Amino acid sequence: MLLSHRQLCLLLLCTTQFVALLDFSITMIPLPQIQHSLGFTPGGLQWVINAYGVAIAGFLLLGGRAADLFGRRRVFIAGLLLFTAASLLGGFSHSPAMLVATRALQGFGAAMFSPAAFSLLLAVFPEPAQRNRALGAWTAVAASGFVAGLILGGFITDLLGWRWVLWINVPVGLLVLALSPALPQGRPDAAAAGGSLDVWGALLVASGAATLVFAFANSEHVGLAHPLTFALVALALALLALFVWVEGRVATPLMPLAVFLRRSTGGANVVSLLANTALGPTFVVVALAMQEVLGFSATRTGLGLLPMAVAFTLASAWAGPVLIARCGTKPVIVGGMLLFIGGLAMLGASLATLASWVASILPGTVLAGIGYGLAFPAWTVAGIDGVPEADHGLAGGMLTTTQEVGSAVGLAVGVAVSIAVLAGGGTAAQGYSGAILVSACLVAAGLACAIAILPGKAARQEAAS
């Protein structure tokens, strides 16, 4: 049975989002093999992941605005071309510097095509009911993409070697590029409207995000309580504050403050930021615990995360067309975050005395997967609720930015906490436990923000009228 035009567009756009999230996690499992092959230091190894995450986080807003100004399909194709070429080149890396640089190029390419794909999705499905179903599929695919990266990373590493975790993107990228003429143009005349890109704003937010991640990554060498760590965090916050100041004064801001300061949009981004500080460290910590403490192979580690992937995907697919339509976004976000926190708390407590995968890892990861899977599509819908169509690329870029910044910062914090526990005489399992419990506290802060900031159904109806 042939796909309809809308179904083909949905398949293409979801595929690219799947790949964007998959590539954040697919290098997590083969990190030991990459370290042995290229000679990474233990502290430098996390930049195989964070170079990609920071590049996405820093330039997603630029990608979203470029899509709005210059045509969404055009930016989508350009970003996917860069991502595919960087994937090919990265597989040939012969030094740590080359791999980190090509991972950053991959991230920049994904920062271009991901918000463009999001706004194209909204253009293909303008009706609210169909849009919610499409967003349910989008978030389910994105959620499964992150975990699928861990599973595929294990299989590919054991069967073909770690370089293929990068090369696998090439045929997928070429296939989507070949079918991309089926996608709508997406405001092809926007460039003639006199808009321009806020490049300085993009550099400020990218520098702030990179400095914040580096502050925690560098704490491996100097300690979390060292003055240099505090100085770097202060510098990062100053750069981000300067970005906000600049955005209020330039003619064509990268992030119009009026959009971000809406309760629904701003609240959804804050929740996304804090919730995702748990996602990166949870997957990395569990993967390391299975390999280093339980002695799992790369393939067994990927399979060990499969139940979480299934829970993640099914919960996301169900939340979009069913729960959100019935209950509204805020109750689904609050309920999902509560389950997410419960799963993390259970996982963190059991990792301290890691006994087996069934007893110590399976229950917490499944509950956390269900909770995050429910909340993810709900805050995605809340983040674009009421945003003008002209700013859909921006809104998608903001949501993915907070997601990537949260994951990158959370991973750096998790590594720092684990190292601090080890330096204090704790075991590796206790270090992993501490990282997960800190993540649970950050998600609890996100839950508090969701309750305090996000408008309920009555407030949204009043604002709409």
Coordinates of C-alpha atoms in Angstrom, one line a residue:
M1 CA 0.0 0.0 0.0
L2 CA 1.4 3.4 -1.1
L3 CA 1.9 6.2 1.4
S4 CA -0.1 9.3 1.0
H5 CA 1.7 12.6 0.5
R6 CA 1.2 13.6 4.1
Q7 CA 2.3 10.2 5.4
L8 CA 5.5 10.4 3.3
C9 CA 6.2 13.8 4.7
L10 CA 5.6 12.6 8.2
L11 CA 7.9 9.6 7.6
L12 CA 10.7 11.7 6.2
L13 CA 10.6 14.4 9.0
C14 CA 10.3 11.8 11.8
T15 CA 13.2 9.9 10.3
T16 CA 15.5 12.9 10.5
Q17 CA 14.4 13.7 14.1
F18 CA 15.1 10.0 14.9
V19 CA 18.6 10.3 13.5
A20 CA 19.2 13.7 15.3
L21 CA 18.4 12.1 18.7
L22 CA 20.0 8.8 17.9
D23 CA 23.3 10.5 17.2
F24 CA 23.4 12.1 20.6
S25 CA 23.4 8.6 22.2
I26 CA 24.8 6.2 19.7
T27 CA 28.4 7.0 20.7
M28 CA 27.7 6.3 24.4
I29 CA 28.1 2.5 24.3
P30 CA 31.3 2.4 22.2
L31 CA 33.1 5.0 24.3
P32 CA 35.6 2.5 25.8
Q33 CA 36.4 1.3 22.2
I34 CA 36.8 4.9 21.0
Q35 CA 39.1 5.7 23.9
H36 CA 41.3 2.7 23.2
S37 CA 41.4 3.4 19.4
L38 CA 42.1 7.1 19.4
G39 CA 43.8 7.6 22.8
F40 CA 41.2 9.9 24.6
T41 CA 41.8 10.8 28.2
P42 CA 39.0 9.8 30.6
G43 CA 38.0 13.5 31.0
G44 CA 38.2 14.2 27.3
L45 CA 36.1 11.2 26.3
Q46 CA 32.8 12.9 27.2
W47 CA 33.4 15.5 24.5
V48 CA 32.6 12.8 21.9
I49 CA 29.0 13.2 23.2
N50 CA 29.1 16.8 24.3
A51 CA 30.6 18.3 21.2
Y52 CA 27.5 17.1 19.4
G53 CA 25.1 18.2 22.1
V54 CA 26.7 21.6 22.7
A55 CA 26.7 22.4 18.9
I56 CA 23.0 21.6 18.6
A57 CA 22.2 23.5 21.8
G58 CA 24.2 26.5 20.7
F59 CA 22.9 26.8 17.2
L60 CA 19.3 25.5 17.2
L61 CA 17.9 29.0 17.6
L62 CA 19.9 30.1 14.7
G63 CA 18.6 27.1 12.7
G64 CA 15.1 27.8 13.7
R65 CA 15.2 31.5 12.7
A66 CA 17.1 30.6 9.4
A67 CA 14.2 28.2 8.6
D68 CA 11.6 30.9 9.2
L69 CA 13.5 33.5 7.2
F70 CA 15.0 31.7 4.2
G71 CA 12.7 28.8 3.6
R72 CA 12.3 25.7 5.7
R73 CA 12.9 23.0 3.1
R74 CA 16.0 24.9 1.9
V75 CA 17.5 25.0 5.4
F76 CA 16.4 21.4 6.1
I77 CA 18.3 20.2 3.0
A78 CA 21.4 22.2 3.7
G79 CA 21.6 21.0 7.3
L80 CA 21.1 17.4 6.4
L81 CA 23.8 17.6 3.7
L82 CA 26.3 19.0 6.3
F83 CA 25.2 16.4 8.9
T84 CA 25.7 13.5 6.4
A85 CA 29.1 14.8 5.2
A86 CA 30.3 15.2 8.8
S87 CA 29.2 11.7 9.6
L88 CA 31.2 10.3 6.7
L89 CA 34.3 12.3 7.7
G90 CA 34.0 11.4 11.4
G91 CA 34.1 7.7 10.7
F92 CA 37.6 8.3 9.3
S93 CA 38.9 10.1 12.4
H94 CA 42.5 9.3 13.4
S95 CA 42.8 11.5 16.4
P96 CA 40.6 12.8 19.3
A97 CA 40.6 16.3 17.9
M98 CA 39.3 15.2 14.5
L99 CA 36.5 13.1 16.0
V100 CA 35.4 15.9 18.3
A101 CA 35.5 18.5 15.5
T102 CA 33.4 16.3 13.1
R103 CA 31.0 15.6 16.0
A104 CA 30.6 19.3 16.4
L105 CA 29.9 19.7 12.6
Q106 CA 27.3 16.9 12.9
G107 CA 25.7 18.9 15.7
F108 CA 25.7 22.1 13.7
G109 CA 24.0 20.3 10.8
A110 CA 21.4 18.8 13.1
A111 CA 20.8 22.3 14.5
M112 CA 19.9 23.4 11.0
F113 CA 17.6 20.6 9.9
S114 CA 15.9 19.7 13.2
P115 CA 13.9 23.0 13.8
A116 CA 13.2 23.2 10.0
A117 CA 11.8 19.7 10.2
F118 CA 9.6 20.7 13.2
S119 CA 8.1 23.7 11.4
L120 CA 7.6 21.7 8.2
L121 CA 5.6 19.2 10.3
L122 CA 3.4 21.9 11.6
A123 CA 2.9 23.2 8.0
V124 CA 1.9 19.7 6.7
F125 CA -0.6 19.2 9.6
P126 CA -2.3 22.6 10.3
E127 CA -5.5 21.2 11.9
P128 CA -5.3 20.8 15.7
A129 CA -6.4 17.2 15.9
Q130 CA -4.2 16.0 13.2
R131 CA -1.3 18.1 14.5
N132 CA -1.5 16.5 17.9
R133 CA -1.5 13.1 16.4
A134 CA 1.5 14.1 14.2
L135 CA 3.3 15.6 17.2
G136 CA 2.6 12.4 19.1
A137 CA 4.3 10.4 16.4
W138 CA 7.1 13.0 16.3
T139 CA 7.9 12.8 20.0
A140 CA 7.5 9.0 20.1
V141 CA 10.1 8.7 17.3
A142 CA 12.4 11.3 19.0
A143 CA 12.1 9.5 22.3
S144 CA 12.8 6.1 20.8
G145 CA 15.7 7.6 18.7
F146 CA 17.7 8.4 21.8
V147 CA 17.4 5.0 23.3
A148 CA 17.7 3.2 19.9
G149 CA 21.1 4.9 19.7
L150 CA 22.2 3.0 22.7
I151 CA 20.9 -0.3 21.4
L152 CA 22.2 0.1 17.8
G153 CA 25.5 1.5 19.2
G154 CA 26.0 -1.8 21.0
F155 CA 25.1 -4.0 18.0
I156 CA 27.1 -2.0 15.5
T157 CA 30.2 -1.8 17.7
D158 CA 30.3 -5.5 18.3
L159 CA 29.6 -6.5 14.7
L160 CA 31.3 -3.8 12.6
G161 CA 33.4 -1.6 14.9
W162 CA 32.7 1.9 16.4
R163 CA 33.3 3.8 13.2
W164 CA 30.1 2.4 11.7
V165 CA 28.0 4.2 14.4
L166 CA 28.9 7.3 12.3
W167 CA 28.8 5.9 8.9
I168 CA 25.3 4.4 9.4
N169 CA 24.0 8.0 9.0
V170 CA 25.2 8.3 5.4
P171 CA 22.8 6.0 3.6
V172 CA 19.9 7.3 5.7
G173 CA 20.8 10.9 5.0
L174 CA 21.1 10.3 1.3
L175 CA 17.8 8.5 1.1
V176 CA 15.9 11.4 2.8
L177 CA 17.7 13.9 0.6
A178 CA 16.6 12.0 -2.5
L179 CA 12.9 12.1 -1.3
S180 CA 13.0 15.7 0.1
P181 CA 11.3 17.3 -3.0
A182 CA 8.1 15.8 -1.6
L183 CA 8.3 18.2 1.4
P184 CA 6.6 21.6 1.2
Q185 CA 8.7 24.7 0.5
G186 CA 7.9 26.4 3.8
R187 CA 7.7 30.1 3.2
P188 CA 10.1 30.2 0.2
D189 CA 9.7 34.0 -0.1
A190 CA 10.7 34.8 3.5
A191 CA 14.2 35.9 2.5
A192 CA 12.7 38.7 0.4
A193 CA 10.9 40.0 3.4
G194 CA 14.0 41.8 4.7
G195 CA 14.8 39.6 7.6
S196 CA 18.4 38.9 8.8
L197 CA 20.0 36.5 11.1
D198 CA 21.2 37.5 14.6
V199 CA 24.6 35.9 14.3
W200 CA 26.0 37.6 17.4
G201 CA 23.1 36.3 19.5
A202 CA 23.9 32.8 18.2
L203 CA 27.6 33.1 19.1
L204 CA 26.7 34.3 22.6
V205 CA 24.2 31.5 23.4
A206 CA 26.6 28.9 21.9
S207 CA 29.5 30.2 24.0
G208 CA 27.4 30.3 27.1
A209 CA 26.2 26.7 26.7
A210 CA 29.7 25.4 25.9
T211 CA 31.2 27.3 28.8
L212 CA 28.6 25.9 31.2
V213 CA 29.2 22.3 30.0
F214 CA 33.0 22.8 30.2
A215 CA 32.8 24.1 33.7
F216 CA 31.4 20.8 35.0
A217 CA 33.5 18.7 32.6
N218 CA 36.7 20.4 33.9
S219 CA 35.7 19.8 37.5
E220 CA 37.0 16.2 37.0
H221 CA 40.5 17.8 37.2
V222 CA 40.0 20.6 39.8
G223 CA 36.9 19.5 41.8
L224 CA 33.3 20.8 41.9
A225 CA 34.0 23.2 44.8
H226 CA 37.2 24.7 43.1
P227 CA 37.1 28.5 42.5
L228 CA 37.7 27.9 38.8
T229 CA 34.5 25.8 38.5
F230 CA 32.5 28.7 40.1
A231 CA 34.3 31.2 37.8
L232 CA 33.4 29.3 34.7
V233 CA 29.8 28.9 35.8
A234 CA 29.6 32.6 36.5
L235 CA 31.1 33.4 33.0
A236 CA 28.6 31.1 31.3
L237 CA 25.7 32.7 33.1
A238 CA 27.1 36.2 32.2
L239 CA 27.3 35.2 28.5
L240 CA 23.7 33.9 28.6
A241 CA 22.5 37.0 30.4
L242 CA 24.3 39.1 27.7
F243 CA 22.5 37.1 25.1
V244 CA 19.1 38.0 26.7
W245 CA 20.1 41.6 26.9
V246 CA 21.1 41.7 23.2
E247 CA 17.9 39.9 22.2
G248 CA 15.9 42.8 23.7
R249 CA 17.7 45.4 21.5
V250 CA 18.4 44.0 18.1
A251 CA 16.0 44.6 15.2
T252 CA 15.6 40.9 14.3
P253 CA 16.3 38.9 17.5
L254 CA 17.2 35.2 17.4
M255 CA 14.8 34.7 20.3
P256 CA 12.1 37.3 20.5
L257 CA 11.5 37.7 24.2
A258 CA 7.8 38.2 23.7
V259 CA 7.6 34.6 22.5
F260 CA 9.7 33.1 25.2
L261 CA 8.0 35.1 28.0
R262 CA 4.6 33.6 27.2
R263 CA 3.7 31.4 30.2
S264 CA 3.1 28.3 28.1
T265 CA 6.1 28.6 25.8
G266 CA 8.6 29.8 28.5
G267 CA 7.3 27.3 31.1
A268 CA 7.5 24.4 28.6
N269 CA 11.1 25.3 27.9
V270 CA 12.1 25.6 31.6
V271 CA 10.5 22.2 32.2
S272 CA 12.3 20.7 29.1
L273 CA 15.6 22.1 30.3
L274 CA 15.3 20.6 33.8
A275 CA 13.8 17.3 32.8
N276 CA 16.5 16.6 30.3
T277 CA 19.3 17.2 32.8
A278 CA 18.4 13.6 33.9
L279 CA 18.2 12.0 30.5
G280 CA 21.8 12.2 29.4
P281 CA 23.3 11.0 32.7
T282 CA 20.7 8.3 33.2
F283 CA 21.5 6.5 29.9
V284 CA 25.3 7.0 30.3
V285 CA 25.4 5.9 33.9
V286 CA 23.2 2.8 33.3
A287 CA 25.3 1.8 30.3
L288 CA 28.5 2.2 32.2
A289 CA 27.1 0.3 35.2
M290 CA 26.1 -2.6 33.1
Q291 CA 29.5 -2.8 31.3
E292 CA 31.9 -2.0 34.2
V293 CA 30.0 -3.5 37.2
L294 CA 27.9 -6.2 35.7
G295 CA 30.4 -7.1 32.9
F296 CA 27.9 -6.8 30.0
S297 CA 29.1 -6.6 26.4
A298 CA 28.1 -3.6 24.3
T299 CA 25.3 -5.6 22.6
R300 CA 23.9 -6.9 26.0
T301 CA 24.1 -3.3 27.3
G302 CA 22.0 -2.1 24.4
L303 CA 19.5 -4.9 24.9
G304 CA 19.4 -4.1 28.6
L305 CA 18.0 -0.7 27.8
L306 CA 15.4 -2.0 25.4
P307 CA 12.6 -2.2 28.0
M308 CA 13.1 1.5 28.7
A309 CA 13.0 2.3 25.0
V310 CA 9.7 0.4 24.6
A311 CA 8.2 2.1 27.6
F312 CA 9.4 5.5 26.3
T313 CA 8.0 5.0 22.8
L314 CA 4.6 3.6 23.8
A315 CA 4.0 6.3 26.5
S316 CA 4.9 9.1 24.0
A317 CA 2.7 7.6 21.3
W318 CA -0.3 7.3 23.7
A319 CA 0.1 10.7 25.3
G320 CA -0.2 12.7 22.1
P321 CA -3.5 11.7 20.6
V322 CA -5.2 10.4 23.8
L323 CA -4.1 11.9 27.1
I324 CA -3.4 15.4 25.9
A325 CA -6.6 15.7 24.1
R326 CA -8.5 14.4 27.1
C327 CA -6.7 16.0 30.0
G328 CA -4.8 19.0 28.6
T329 CA -1.0 19.5 28.6
K330 CA -0.3 20.6 32.2
P331 CA -1.9 17.5 34.0
V332 CA 0.0 15.2 31.6
I333 CA 3.3 17.0 32.3
V334 CA 2.8 16.9 36.0
G335 CA 1.8 13.2 36.1
G336 CA 4.6 12.2 33.8
M337 CA 7.2 14.2 35.8
L338 CA 6.1 12.5 39.0
L339 CA 6.5 9.1 37.5
F340 CA 9.9 10.1 36.0
I341 CA 11.1 11.3 39.5
G342 CA 9.9 8.0 41.0
G343 CA 11.7 5.9 38.5
L344 CA 15.0 7.9 39.0
A345 CA 14.7 7.6 42.8
M346 CA 14.2 3.9 42.5
L347 CA 17.1 3.5 40.1
G348 CA 19.4 5.7 42.1
A349 CA 18.7 3.8 45.3
S350 CA 19.2 0.4 43.7
L351 CA 22.4 1.3 41.9
A352 CA 24.2 1.9 45.2
T353 CA 24.1 -1.8 45.8
L354 CA 24.0 -3.0 42.3
A355 CA 23.1 -6.7 42.3
S356 CA 21.6 -7.6 38.9
W357 CA 20.0 -6.1 35.9
V358 CA 16.5 -7.5 36.8
A359 CA 16.5 -6.3 40.4
S360 CA 18.6 -3.0 40.2
I361 CA 18.0 -1.6 36.7
L362 CA 14.9 -2.8 35.1
P363 CA 12.2 -1.4 37.4
G364 CA 13.5 2.1 37.7
T365 CA 14.4 2.5 34.0
V366 CA 10.9 1.3 32.9
L367 CA 9.1 3.7 35.3
A368 CA 11.4 6.6 34.3
G369 CA 10.8 5.8 30.6
I370 CA 7.0 5.9 31.1
G371 CA 7.1 9.1 33.0
Y372 CA 9.4 11.0 30.5
G373 CA 7.5 9.5 27.6
L374 CA 4.2 10.9 28.9
A375 CA 5.6 14.4 29.7
F376 CA 7.7 14.9 26.5
P377 CA 4.9 15.3 23.9
A378 CA 2.9 17.3 26.4
W379 CA 5.5 20.0 26.9
T380 CA 6.2 20.0 23.2
V381 CA 2.5 20.8 22.5
A382 CA 2.6 23.5 25.3
G383 CA 5.7 25.0 23.8
I384 CA 4.0 25.9 20.5
D385 CA 0.5 26.5 21.9
G386 CA -0.6 29.9 20.5
V387 CA 2.7 30.7 18.8
P388 CA 2.2 32.5 15.4
E389 CA 2.9 30.3 12.4
A390 CA 5.8 32.7 11.4
D391 CA 7.6 31.7 14.6
H392 CA 7.1 27.9 14.5
G393 CA 10.7 27.3 13.5
L394 CA 11.8 29.5 16.4
A395 CA 9.5 27.7 18.8
G396 CA 10.8 24.3 17.7
G397 CA 14.4 25.4 17.9
M398 CA 13.8 26.7 21.5
L399 CA 12.4 23.4 22.6
T400 CA 15.1 21.4 21.1
T401 CA 17.7 23.8 22.5
T402 CA 16.6 23.4 26.0
Q403 CA 16.5 19.6 25.5
E404 CA 20.1 19.5 24.2
V405 CA 21.4 22.0 26.8
G406 CA 19.8 20.0 29.6
S407 CA 21.2 16.7 28.4
A408 CA 24.7 18.1 27.9
V409 CA 24.8 19.9 31.2
G410 CA 23.2 17.0 33.0
L411 CA 25.8 14.6 31.6
A412 CA 28.6 16.9 32.7
V413 CA 27.1 17.2 36.2
G414 CA 26.6 13.4 36.4
V415 CA 30.2 12.7 35.5
A416 CA 31.4 15.3 38.0
V417 CA 29.2 13.9 40.8
S418 CA 30.4 10.3 40.1
I419 CA 34.1 11.4 40.1
A420 CA 33.5 13.3 43.3
V421 CA 32.1 10.2 45.0
L422 CA 35.0 8.1 43.8
A423 CA 37.5 10.8 45.0
G424 CA 35.8 10.6 48.4
G425 CA 36.5 6.9 48.7
G426 CA 33.1 5.6 47.3
T427 CA 32.7 2.7 44.9
A428 CA 31.8 3.1 41.2
A429 CA 28.3 1.9 41.9
Q430 CA 27.9 4.6 44.6
G431 CA 29.1 7.2 42.2
Y432 CA 26.5 6.1 39.6
S433 CA 23.9 6.2 42.3
G434 CA 24.8 9.7 43.4
A435 CA 24.6 11.0 39.8
I436 CA 21.1 9.6 39.3
L437 CA 19.8 11.0 42.6
V438 CA 21.1 14.4 41.8
S439 CA 19.3 14.1 38.4
A440 CA 16.1 13.2 40.3
C441 CA 16.4 16.4 42.3
L442 CA 16.8 18.5 39.1
V443 CA 13.7 16.9 37.7
A444 CA 11.8 17.7 40.9
A445 CA 12.8 21.3 40.3
G446 CA 11.3 21.0 36.8
L447 CA 8.1 19.6 38.3
A448 CA 7.8 22.6 40.7
C449 CA 8.3 25.0 37.7
A450 CA 5.6 23.1 35.7
I451 CA 3.1 23.5 38.6
A452 CA 4.0 27.2 39.2
I453 CA 4.4 28.5 35.6
L454 CA 2.4 26.5 33.1
P455 CA -1.2 27.7 32.6
G456 CA -4.1 25.4 33.2
K457 CA -6.9 24.8 30.6
A458 CA -9.0 27.6 32.0
A459 CA -6.1 30.1 31.8
R460 CA -5.3 29.1 28.2
Q461 CA -9.0 29.5 27.2
E462 CA -9.2 32.9 28.8
A463 CA -6.0 34.0 27.1
A464 CA -7.3 32.8 23.7
S465 CA -10.5 34.7 24.1

